[in-house]
Amino acid sequence: MAISNTKTKKNIVIAGAGIVGASIGFNLSQRSNINLTLIDIDIPGQGASKHSFAWLNSYYKMPEHYWHLNKMSMDMWHRFASELGNDVGLVVGGDIRWVKTKKDADDLITKVNKMQSLGYKCNLIDRDELQALEPNLHIDEFEIGYYGANDAHVEPLKVIDACLGKIRDNGGTFLPNTSIDQLILENGIVTGVNTSKGIIECDTFVIAAGTGTPSLASLAGINIPLVESPGSGAKTLKIPPLLNTAALIHLPAIDKNNGQLHVRQFSDGSLMIGEGSQESVSNDDSNEHALNLLERARHYLPIPNVDVAPMGIGYRPMPADGLPIVGFSDQVPNMYIAVTHSGVTLSPVLGTYASMEILDEQKVDYLENYRLERFLDGEGEIIFHGKDQRLDVWSRKLGYNKDS
């Protein structure tokens, strides 16, 4: 095993200053004898991090190994926030939701039973318990409710700013508005990054660029299977505190023509409203849609008259099987990939373990299910293994043939 505190400094370049790249950079910057450069094509956090609902959770995130990874990261968030030393908007109040039909109740009971068996702090609640937790709620039809007490939310841009501040304090460099035009490859490894601001030498190249990861990896001939996953939402101006207990609340559909909503409130008083689940696809960023979301939320919550605006369309970095892609590439041994959905929840654990793998040359067992090579054949072409229906659907969307 290599030791990082040798006499020769290691040059590490990270592409991507979203919450995952910033967390990896922060963790690396705490180690000695490295020259760290973090690059972003824009200003920090303008991709998925900007549009994220930033719900910290492990709500029925199957398979079990993925559930455990998310739960592990949730447990790291308090220390992560403390190490950053800034207010990052961390609010722990739990996730509250309820369902209106017997079918949905059966599904919720099954999920809660499974999560409780794994040790997740959650429980079913009745109408009175729900009303006691959130007195402002208007509850119409009700079959059964849910309370996940440890769920939380943060403000990703504050987290990123705090990480970048620590990186600079620890001697690292951040280059915003910087494009990467070429990777300099020698004997199959990346020795330099040709950017719009010049060439930067590197011993390790980390790609944590969200939806930009495939294009950067392709500069070295590496395929990264992501699927298009747009999401949209709305945000209001400042209003008085709305929720009594919960960090966020999931509101059931008001009728068959509309989906469920999820609502959270930021520290500045603004309200964020999203539609569907955290993985739902939506590309409507019109003012009319934002007003519609607000009116639907008002069915359940006493939201005062307030201006609301669309947040724009954010594209989630969604790997083709829905699970993270993390680790060094077998094709280019000094290129480290870190791309995932649920990046806000997972940023503490990925930052911690990626820095260990990068500097200590130690593979972390908890990440073994998330290597890029699960998608690739021996020649680096994308294939899909297993019989997961999601893979079949997503592979067709991408135009890949599992059997070719």
Short mmCIF file of C-alpha atoms in Angstrom, two decimals:
data_model
loop_
_atom_site.label_atom_id
_atom_site.label_comp_id
_atom_site.label_asym_id
_atom_site.label_seq_id
_atom_site.Cartn_x
_atom_site.Cartn_y
_atom_site.Cartn_z
CA MET A 1 0.00 0.00 0.00
CA ALA A 2 1.32 3.42 -0.94
CA ILE A 3 1.72 6.07 1.78
CA SER A 4 0.66 9.58 0.84
CA ASN A 5 3.19 11.45 2.98
CA THR A 6 6.17 10.78 0.72
CA LYS A 7 8.65 13.45 -0.38
CA THR A 8 7.21 13.72 -3.88
CA LYS A 9 3.95 15.59 -4.13
CA LYS A 10 1.19 13.97 -6.13
CA ASN A 11 -0.52 16.16 -8.73
CA ILE A 12 -4.27 15.56 -8.68
CA VAL A 13 -6.74 17.23 -11.01
CA ILE A 14 -10.50 17.02 -10.39
CA ALA A 15 -12.95 17.89 -13.15
CA GLY A 16 -16.27 19.04 -11.71
CA ALA A 17 -17.15 21.36 -8.81
CA GLY A 18 -20.57 20.02 -8.00
CA ILE A 19 -21.18 18.57 -4.56
CA VAL A 20 -19.46 15.23 -5.31
CA GLY A 21 -16.34 16.78 -6.85
CA ALA A 22 -16.17 19.40 -4.10
CA SER A 23 -16.44 16.74 -1.39
CA ILE A 24 -13.71 14.62 -2.96
CA GLY A 25 -11.55 17.73 -3.28
CA PHE A 26 -12.15 18.71 0.33
CA ASN A 27 -11.18 15.28 1.62
CA LEU A 28 -8.07 15.14 -0.57
CA SER A 29 -7.02 18.63 0.52
CA GLN A 30 -6.83 17.46 4.11
CA ARG A 31 -4.01 15.10 3.23
CA SER A 32 -0.36 16.13 2.89
CA ASN A 33 1.99 16.19 -0.09
CA ILE A 34 -0.47 16.74 -2.90
CA ASN A 35 -0.96 19.50 -5.45
CA LEU A 36 -4.70 19.72 -5.95
CA THR A 37 -6.46 21.52 -8.78
CA LEU A 38 -10.25 21.57 -9.10
CA ILE A 39 -11.68 22.61 -12.47
CA ASP A 40 -15.21 23.45 -13.53
CA ILE A 41 -16.54 24.45 -16.92
CA ASP A 42 -18.89 26.92 -15.17
CA ILE A 43 -19.11 28.51 -11.76
CA PRO A 44 -19.51 25.99 -8.92
CA GLY A 45 -22.62 23.89 -8.57
CA GLN A 46 -24.50 24.94 -11.69
CA GLY A 47 -25.47 21.42 -12.75
CA ALA A 48 -27.47 18.87 -10.77
CA SER A 49 -26.37 20.37 -7.43
CA LYS A 50 -28.16 23.65 -8.20
CA HIS A 51 -31.45 21.92 -8.98
CA SER A 52 -31.30 19.18 -6.36
CA PHE A 53 -34.02 18.81 -3.77
CA ALA A 54 -31.11 17.85 -1.49
CA TRP A 55 -33.07 15.31 0.53
CA LEU A 56 -30.69 13.27 2.69
CA ASN A 57 -32.23 9.85 2.87
CA SER A 58 -32.05 6.14 2.34
CA TYR A 59 -35.76 5.71 1.71
CA TYR A 60 -36.13 2.22 0.23
CA LYS A 61 -33.02 2.59 -1.91
CA MET A 62 -32.64 -0.96 -3.08
CA PRO A 63 -30.68 -3.20 -3.55
CA GLU A 64 -29.61 -3.53 0.07
CA HIS A 65 -25.94 -2.70 -0.53
CA TYR A 66 -27.04 0.63 -2.02
CA TRP A 67 -29.39 1.26 0.90
CA HIS A 68 -26.49 0.68 3.31
CA LEU A 69 -24.21 3.04 1.36
CA ASN A 70 -26.79 5.82 1.57
CA LYS A 71 -27.45 5.16 5.26
CA MET A 72 -23.71 5.21 5.96
CA SER A 73 -23.44 8.57 4.23
CA MET A 74 -26.41 9.98 6.13
CA ASP A 75 -24.62 9.08 9.35
CA MET A 76 -21.53 10.99 8.13
CA TRP A 77 -23.34 14.24 7.39
CA HIS A 78 -23.10 15.84 10.84
CA ARG A 79 -19.34 15.33 10.99
CA PHE A 80 -18.95 16.48 7.38
CA ALA A 81 -20.87 19.70 8.13
CA SER A 82 -18.86 20.22 11.32
CA GLU A 83 -15.55 19.80 9.49
CA LEU A 84 -16.60 22.37 6.91
CA GLY A 85 -17.20 24.84 9.72
CA ASN A 86 -19.91 26.79 7.88
CA ASP A 87 -23.68 26.82 7.99
CA VAL A 88 -24.60 24.50 5.14
CA GLY A 89 -28.33 24.51 5.81
CA LEU A 90 -28.38 21.08 7.43
CA VAL A 91 -31.86 20.53 8.88
CA VAL A 92 -32.90 17.22 10.45
CA GLY A 93 -36.63 16.94 10.91
CA GLY A 94 -37.62 13.84 9.05
CA ASP A 95 -39.65 12.93 6.00
CA ILE A 96 -43.44 12.89 6.32
CA ARG A 97 -45.86 11.42 3.79
CA TRP A 98 -49.21 9.70 3.56
CA VAL A 99 -51.20 7.70 1.03
CA LYS A 100 -54.88 7.65 0.16
CA THR A 101 -55.60 4.16 -1.19
CA LYS A 102 -55.41 0.62 0.12
CA LYS A 103 -53.06 -0.37 -2.71
CA ASP A 104 -50.63 2.45 -1.91
CA ALA A 105 -50.92 1.63 1.79
CA ASP A 106 -49.93 -1.98 1.17
CA ASP A 107 -46.92 -0.80 -0.81
CA LEU A 108 -45.90 1.66 1.92
CA ILE A 109 -46.27 -0.99 4.65
CA THR A 110 -44.04 -3.38 2.68
CA LYS A 111 -41.36 -0.72 2.31
CA VAL A 112 -41.50 0.31 5.96
CA ASN A 113 -41.25 -3.32 7.10
CA LYS A 114 -38.14 -3.76 4.98
CA MET A 115 -36.51 -0.52 6.12
CA GLN A 116 -37.23 -1.27 9.77
CA SER A 117 -35.66 -4.71 9.35
CA LEU A 118 -32.52 -2.91 8.16
CA GLY A 119 -32.58 -0.62 11.20
CA TYR A 120 -33.89 2.56 9.57
CA LYS A 121 -35.56 4.91 12.05
CA CYS A 122 -39.03 5.12 10.53
CA ASN A 123 -42.58 4.14 11.39
CA LEU A 124 -46.16 4.19 10.20
CA ILE A 125 -48.44 6.85 11.66
CA ASP A 126 -52.18 7.45 11.81
CA ARG A 127 -54.05 10.62 10.87
CA ASP A 128 -53.90 12.11 14.38
CA GLU A 129 -50.16 11.51 14.64
CA LEU A 130 -49.63 13.11 11.23
CA GLN A 131 -51.69 16.13 12.21
CA ALA A 132 -49.77 16.48 15.48
CA LEU A 133 -46.45 16.48 13.61
CA GLU A 134 -47.68 19.06 11.10
CA PRO A 135 -50.63 21.08 12.47
CA ASN A 136 -50.77 23.27 9.34
CA LEU A 137 -51.51 20.35 7.03
CA HIS A 138 -54.92 19.97 5.45
CA ILE A 139 -55.42 16.21 5.33
CA ASP A 140 -58.26 15.01 3.14
CA GLU A 141 -58.35 11.34 2.15
CA PHE A 142 -56.07 9.22 4.35
CA GLU A 143 -55.23 5.55 4.50
CA ILE A 144 -51.89 5.48 6.34
CA GLY A 145 -48.95 7.79 7.00
CA TYR A 146 -45.18 7.57 7.35
CA TYR A 147 -42.51 9.35 9.38
CA GLY A 148 -38.79 8.85 8.73
CA ALA A 149 -37.31 10.74 11.66
CA ASN A 150 -33.66 11.00 10.58
CA ASP A 151 -34.15 12.29 7.05
CA ALA A 152 -32.79 15.76 6.48
CA HIS A 153 -31.93 18.35 3.88
CA VAL A 154 -29.01 20.67 3.15
CA GLU A 155 -28.31 23.55 0.77
CA PRO A 156 -25.87 22.19 -1.82
CA LEU A 157 -24.44 25.52 -2.96
CA LYS A 158 -23.51 26.35 0.64
CA VAL A 159 -21.84 22.94 0.97
CA ILE A 160 -19.87 23.49 -2.23
CA ASP A 161 -18.78 26.99 -1.20
CA ALA A 162 -17.60 25.66 2.17
CA CYS A 163 -15.65 22.83 0.49
CA LEU A 164 -13.98 25.24 -1.92
CA GLY A 165 -13.03 27.54 0.95
CA LYS A 166 -11.34 24.66 2.78
CA ILE A 167 -9.61 23.53 -0.41
CA ARG A 168 -8.12 27.01 -0.87
CA ASP A 169 -7.18 27.20 2.83
CA ASN A 170 -5.35 23.88 2.43
CA GLY A 171 -3.35 25.11 -0.57
CA GLY A 172 -5.52 23.81 -3.40
CA THR A 173 -6.44 25.70 -6.56
CA PHE A 174 -9.89 26.19 -8.06
CA LEU A 175 -10.33 27.17 -11.71
CA PRO A 176 -13.94 28.09 -12.63
CA ASN A 177 -15.10 28.77 -16.19
CA THR A 178 -12.40 26.45 -17.48
CA SER A 179 -12.96 23.89 -20.21
CA ILE A 180 -10.97 20.70 -20.71
CA ASP A 181 -10.18 20.32 -24.40
CA GLN A 182 -7.80 17.36 -24.40
CA LEU A 183 -6.26 14.74 -22.15
CA ILE A 184 -2.56 14.10 -22.63
CA LEU A 185 -2.05 10.35 -22.57
CA GLU A 186 1.28 8.54 -22.35
CA ASN A 187 1.47 4.74 -22.20
CA GLY A 188 -2.21 4.56 -21.38
CA ILE A 189 -2.26 6.97 -18.45
CA VAL A 190 -3.23 10.64 -18.16
CA THR A 191 -0.15 12.81 -17.66
CA GLY A 192 -1.73 16.18 -18.30
CA VAL A 193 -4.96 18.05 -18.89
CA ASN A 194 -5.09 20.59 -21.70
CA THR A 195 -7.51 23.30 -20.55
CA SER A 196 -8.65 26.69 -21.81
CA LYS A 197 -6.22 28.15 -19.26
CA GLY A 198 -3.24 26.00 -20.17
CA ILE A 199 -1.85 22.53 -19.57
CA ILE A 200 -1.95 21.11 -16.03
CA GLU A 201 0.25 18.12 -15.24
CA CYS A 202 -1.36 15.34 -13.27
CA ASP A 203 -0.59 12.00 -11.69
CA THR A 204 -4.27 11.29 -11.07
CA PHE A 205 -7.25 12.64 -13.01
CA VAL A 206 -10.63 12.55 -11.26
CA ILE A 207 -13.83 13.03 -13.22
CA ALA A 208 -16.77 14.09 -11.04
CA ALA A 209 -18.50 16.22 -13.63
CA GLY A 210 -22.06 14.96 -13.36
CA THR A 211 -23.73 14.80 -16.75
CA GLY A 212 -20.48 16.02 -18.30
CA THR A 213 -18.66 12.87 -17.19
CA PRO A 214 -19.23 10.84 -20.40
CA SER A 215 -17.80 13.54 -22.70
CA LEU A 216 -14.69 13.98 -20.55
CA ALA A 217 -14.11 10.24 -20.20
CA SER A 218 -14.51 9.84 -23.96
CA LEU A 219 -11.37 11.95 -24.41
CA ALA A 220 -9.54 8.86 -23.14
CA GLY A 221 -11.74 6.43 -25.05
CA ILE A 222 -13.81 5.43 -22.02
CA ASN A 223 -17.57 4.91 -22.26
CA ILE A 224 -19.74 6.01 -19.33
CA PRO A 225 -23.37 4.80 -19.58
CA LEU A 226 -25.63 7.60 -18.33
CA VAL A 227 -29.28 8.07 -19.23
CA GLU A 228 -31.06 11.36 -19.70
CA SER A 229 -33.01 12.26 -16.56
CA PRO A 230 -34.38 15.81 -16.58
CA GLY A 231 -36.22 17.28 -13.63
CA SER A 232 -37.96 20.58 -12.97
CA GLY A 233 -39.43 22.38 -10.01
CA ALA A 234 -40.52 25.73 -8.65
CA LYS A 235 -39.27 28.07 -5.96
CA THR A 236 -41.06 30.86 -4.15
CA LEU A 237 -39.84 34.04 -2.55
CA LYS A 238 -39.50 34.20 1.23
CA ILE A 239 -42.50 33.18 3.32
CA PRO A 240 -42.90 32.57 7.08
CA PRO A 241 -41.95 29.11 8.40
CA LEU A 242 -44.45 26.60 7.08
CA LEU A 243 -43.47 23.19 8.44
CA ASN A 244 -43.56 22.43 12.16
CA THR A 245 -41.49 19.25 12.37
CA ALA A 246 -40.48 17.83 9.02
CA ALA A 247 -37.41 18.72 7.02
CA LEU A 248 -39.51 17.88 3.98
CA ILE A 249 -42.92 16.54 3.18
CA HIS A 250 -44.30 14.40 0.38
CA LEU A 251 -47.83 15.37 -0.61
CA PRO A 252 -50.09 12.85 -2.36
CA ALA A 253 -51.65 13.59 -5.73
CA ILE A 254 -54.75 15.75 -5.47
CA ASP A 255 -56.41 13.82 -8.31
CA LYS A 256 -55.72 11.29 -11.05
CA ASN A 257 -54.52 13.98 -13.45
CA ASN A 258 -51.65 15.16 -11.24
CA GLY A 259 -48.69 13.53 -9.53
CA GLN A 260 -47.47 13.74 -5.97
CA LEU A 261 -45.39 16.69 -4.76
CA HIS A 262 -42.44 17.14 -2.45
CA VAL A 263 -41.88 20.36 -0.51
CA ARG A 264 -39.04 21.81 1.56
CA GLN A 265 -38.19 25.25 2.91
CA PHE A 266 -34.76 26.88 2.72
CA SER A 267 -33.13 28.87 5.52
CA ASP A 268 -33.99 32.12 3.70
CA GLY A 269 -37.68 31.24 3.85
CA SER A 270 -38.11 30.32 0.19
CA LEU A 271 -40.13 27.22 -0.60
CA MET A 272 -39.06 24.56 -3.13
CA ILE A 273 -41.73 22.41 -4.76
CA GLY A 274 -40.96 19.36 -6.87
CA GLU A 275 -43.19 16.92 -8.68
CA GLY A 276 -43.30 13.14 -8.58
CA SER A 277 -40.49 11.16 -7.00
CA GLN A 278 -36.86 12.19 -6.85
CA GLU A 279 -36.30 10.23 -10.06
CA SER A 280 -39.35 11.47 -11.98
CA VAL A 281 -38.69 12.85 -15.44
CA SER A 282 -40.00 16.37 -16.10
CA ASN A 283 -38.91 18.95 -18.65
CA ASP A 284 -41.59 21.60 -18.13
CA ASP A 285 -39.95 24.77 -16.81
CA SER A 286 -42.76 27.14 -17.80
CA ASN A 287 -44.22 29.78 -15.50
CA GLU A 288 -47.58 28.05 -15.89
CA HIS A 289 -46.14 24.81 -14.54
CA ALA A 290 -44.58 26.62 -11.57
CA LEU A 291 -47.95 28.22 -10.75
CA ASN A 292 -49.63 24.83 -11.09
CA LEU A 293 -47.19 23.28 -8.60
CA LEU A 294 -47.85 26.11 -6.15
CA GLU A 295 -51.63 25.78 -6.41
CA ARG A 296 -51.44 22.02 -5.90
CA ALA A 297 -49.26 22.47 -2.81
CA ARG A 298 -51.81 24.97 -1.49
CA HIS A 299 -54.37 22.18 -1.45
CA TYR A 300 -52.53 20.82 1.59
CA LEU A 301 -50.54 23.74 3.02
CA PRO A 302 -51.52 27.34 3.91
CA ILE A 303 -49.04 28.99 1.56
CA PRO A 304 -49.60 32.77 1.44
CA ASN A 305 -49.73 34.82 -1.74
CA VAL A 306 -46.16 34.81 -3.00
CA ASP A 307 -44.28 35.02 -6.27
CA VAL A 308 -43.14 31.69 -7.66
CA ALA A 309 -40.80 30.95 -10.54
CA PRO A 310 -39.57 27.84 -12.36
CA MET A 311 -36.14 26.64 -11.32
CA GLY A 312 -35.20 25.60 -14.84
CA ILE A 313 -34.53 22.09 -15.98
CA GLY A 314 -31.82 20.20 -14.15
CA TYR A 315 -30.32 17.03 -15.57
CA ARG A 316 -29.50 14.32 -13.06
CA PRO A 317 -26.31 12.30 -13.62
CA MET A 318 -28.13 8.98 -13.78
CA PRO A 319 -26.05 5.83 -14.45
CA ALA A 320 -27.87 3.31 -16.60
CA ASP A 321 -28.69 0.97 -13.71
CA GLY A 322 -29.44 3.79 -11.28
CA LEU A 323 -26.40 3.00 -9.11
CA PRO A 324 -23.17 4.99 -8.68
CA ILE A 325 -20.12 4.57 -10.90
CA VAL A 326 -17.07 5.00 -8.68
CA GLY A 327 -13.44 3.99 -8.92
CA PHE A 328 -10.35 3.83 -11.11
CA SER A 329 -10.85 2.74 -14.68
CA ASP A 330 -9.22 -0.50 -15.76
CA GLN A 331 -8.67 1.06 -19.19
CA VAL A 332 -6.87 4.18 -17.92
CA PRO A 333 -5.48 3.19 -14.51
CA ASN A 334 -4.93 6.72 -13.14
CA MET A 335 -8.38 8.02 -14.12
CA TYR A 336 -10.88 7.96 -11.26
CA ILE A 337 -14.59 8.20 -12.04
CA ALA A 338 -17.27 9.39 -9.57
CA VAL A 339 -20.73 9.90 -11.02
CA THR A 340 -24.04 9.20 -9.32
CA HIS A 341 -27.61 10.14 -8.71
CA SER A 342 -28.31 11.05 -5.04
CA GLY A 343 -24.99 12.90 -5.01
CA VAL A 344 -26.07 15.15 -2.15
CA THR A 345 -26.85 12.26 0.18
CA LEU A 346 -23.75 10.35 -0.93
CA SER A 347 -21.20 13.17 -1.01
CA PRO A 348 -19.71 12.53 2.47
CA VAL A 349 -19.17 8.80 1.94
CA LEU A 350 -17.91 9.18 -1.64
CA GLY A 351 -15.58 12.01 -0.67
CA THR A 352 -14.16 9.97 2.21
CA TYR A 353 -13.71 6.69 0.36
CA ALA A 354 -12.61 8.16 -2.98
CA SER A 355 -9.80 10.07 -1.26
CA MET A 356 -8.63 6.83 0.37
CA GLU A 357 -8.68 4.95 -2.92
CA ILE A 358 -6.88 7.76 -4.75
CA LEU A 359 -4.12 8.43 -2.22
CA ASP A 360 -3.66 5.11 -0.44
CA GLU A 361 -4.20 2.78 -3.41
CA GLN A 362 -6.58 0.85 -1.19
CA LYS A 363 -9.82 -0.44 -2.70
CA VAL A 364 -12.74 0.14 -0.36
CA ASP A 365 -15.00 -2.90 -0.15
CA TYR A 366 -18.13 -0.77 0.23
CA LEU A 367 -17.59 0.58 -3.29
CA GLU A 368 -17.01 -2.75 -5.05
CA ASN A 369 -20.58 -2.95 -6.36
CA TYR A 370 -20.19 0.36 -8.17
CA ARG A 371 -17.22 -0.09 -10.48
CA LEU A 372 -17.50 1.00 -14.11
CA GLU A 373 -16.42 -2.43 -15.31
CA ARG A 374 -19.83 -3.93 -14.50
CA PHE A 375 -21.00 -2.24 -17.72
CA LEU A 376 -18.06 -3.07 -19.98
CA ASP A 377 -16.81 -5.99 -21.99
CA GLY A 378 -13.14 -6.81 -22.36
CA GLU A 379 -12.70 -4.20 -25.08
CA GLY A 380 -14.30 -1.33 -23.21
CA GLU A 381 -17.62 -1.49 -25.03
CA ILE A 382 -20.78 -0.92 -23.00
CA ILE A 383 -22.78 -4.01 -22.22
CA PHE A 384 -25.37 -4.77 -19.59
CA HIS A 385 -25.36 -7.73 -17.23
CA GLY A 386 -28.28 -9.13 -15.32
CA LYS A 387 -32.02 -9.10 -15.86
CA ASP A 388 -32.94 -5.82 -14.18
CA GLN A 389 -35.91 -4.47 -16.11
CA ARG A 390 -34.60 -0.92 -15.68
CA LEU A 391 -31.46 -1.87 -17.61
CA ASP A 392 -33.54 -3.20 -20.48
CA VAL A 393 -35.59 0.00 -20.65
CA TRP A 394 -32.63 2.34 -20.29
CA SER A 395 -30.47 0.38 -22.73
CA ARG A 396 -33.17 0.75 -25.37
CA LYS A 397 -33.33 4.49 -24.71
CA LEU A 398 -29.57 4.69 -25.17
CA GLY A 399 -29.59 2.53 -28.28
CA TYR A 400 -27.42 -0.17 -26.72
CA ASN A 401 -28.03 -3.86 -27.28
CA LYS A 402 -27.32 -6.04 -24.29
CA ASP A 403 -26.82 -9.13 -26.42
CA SER A 404 -24.50 -7.66 -29.06
#
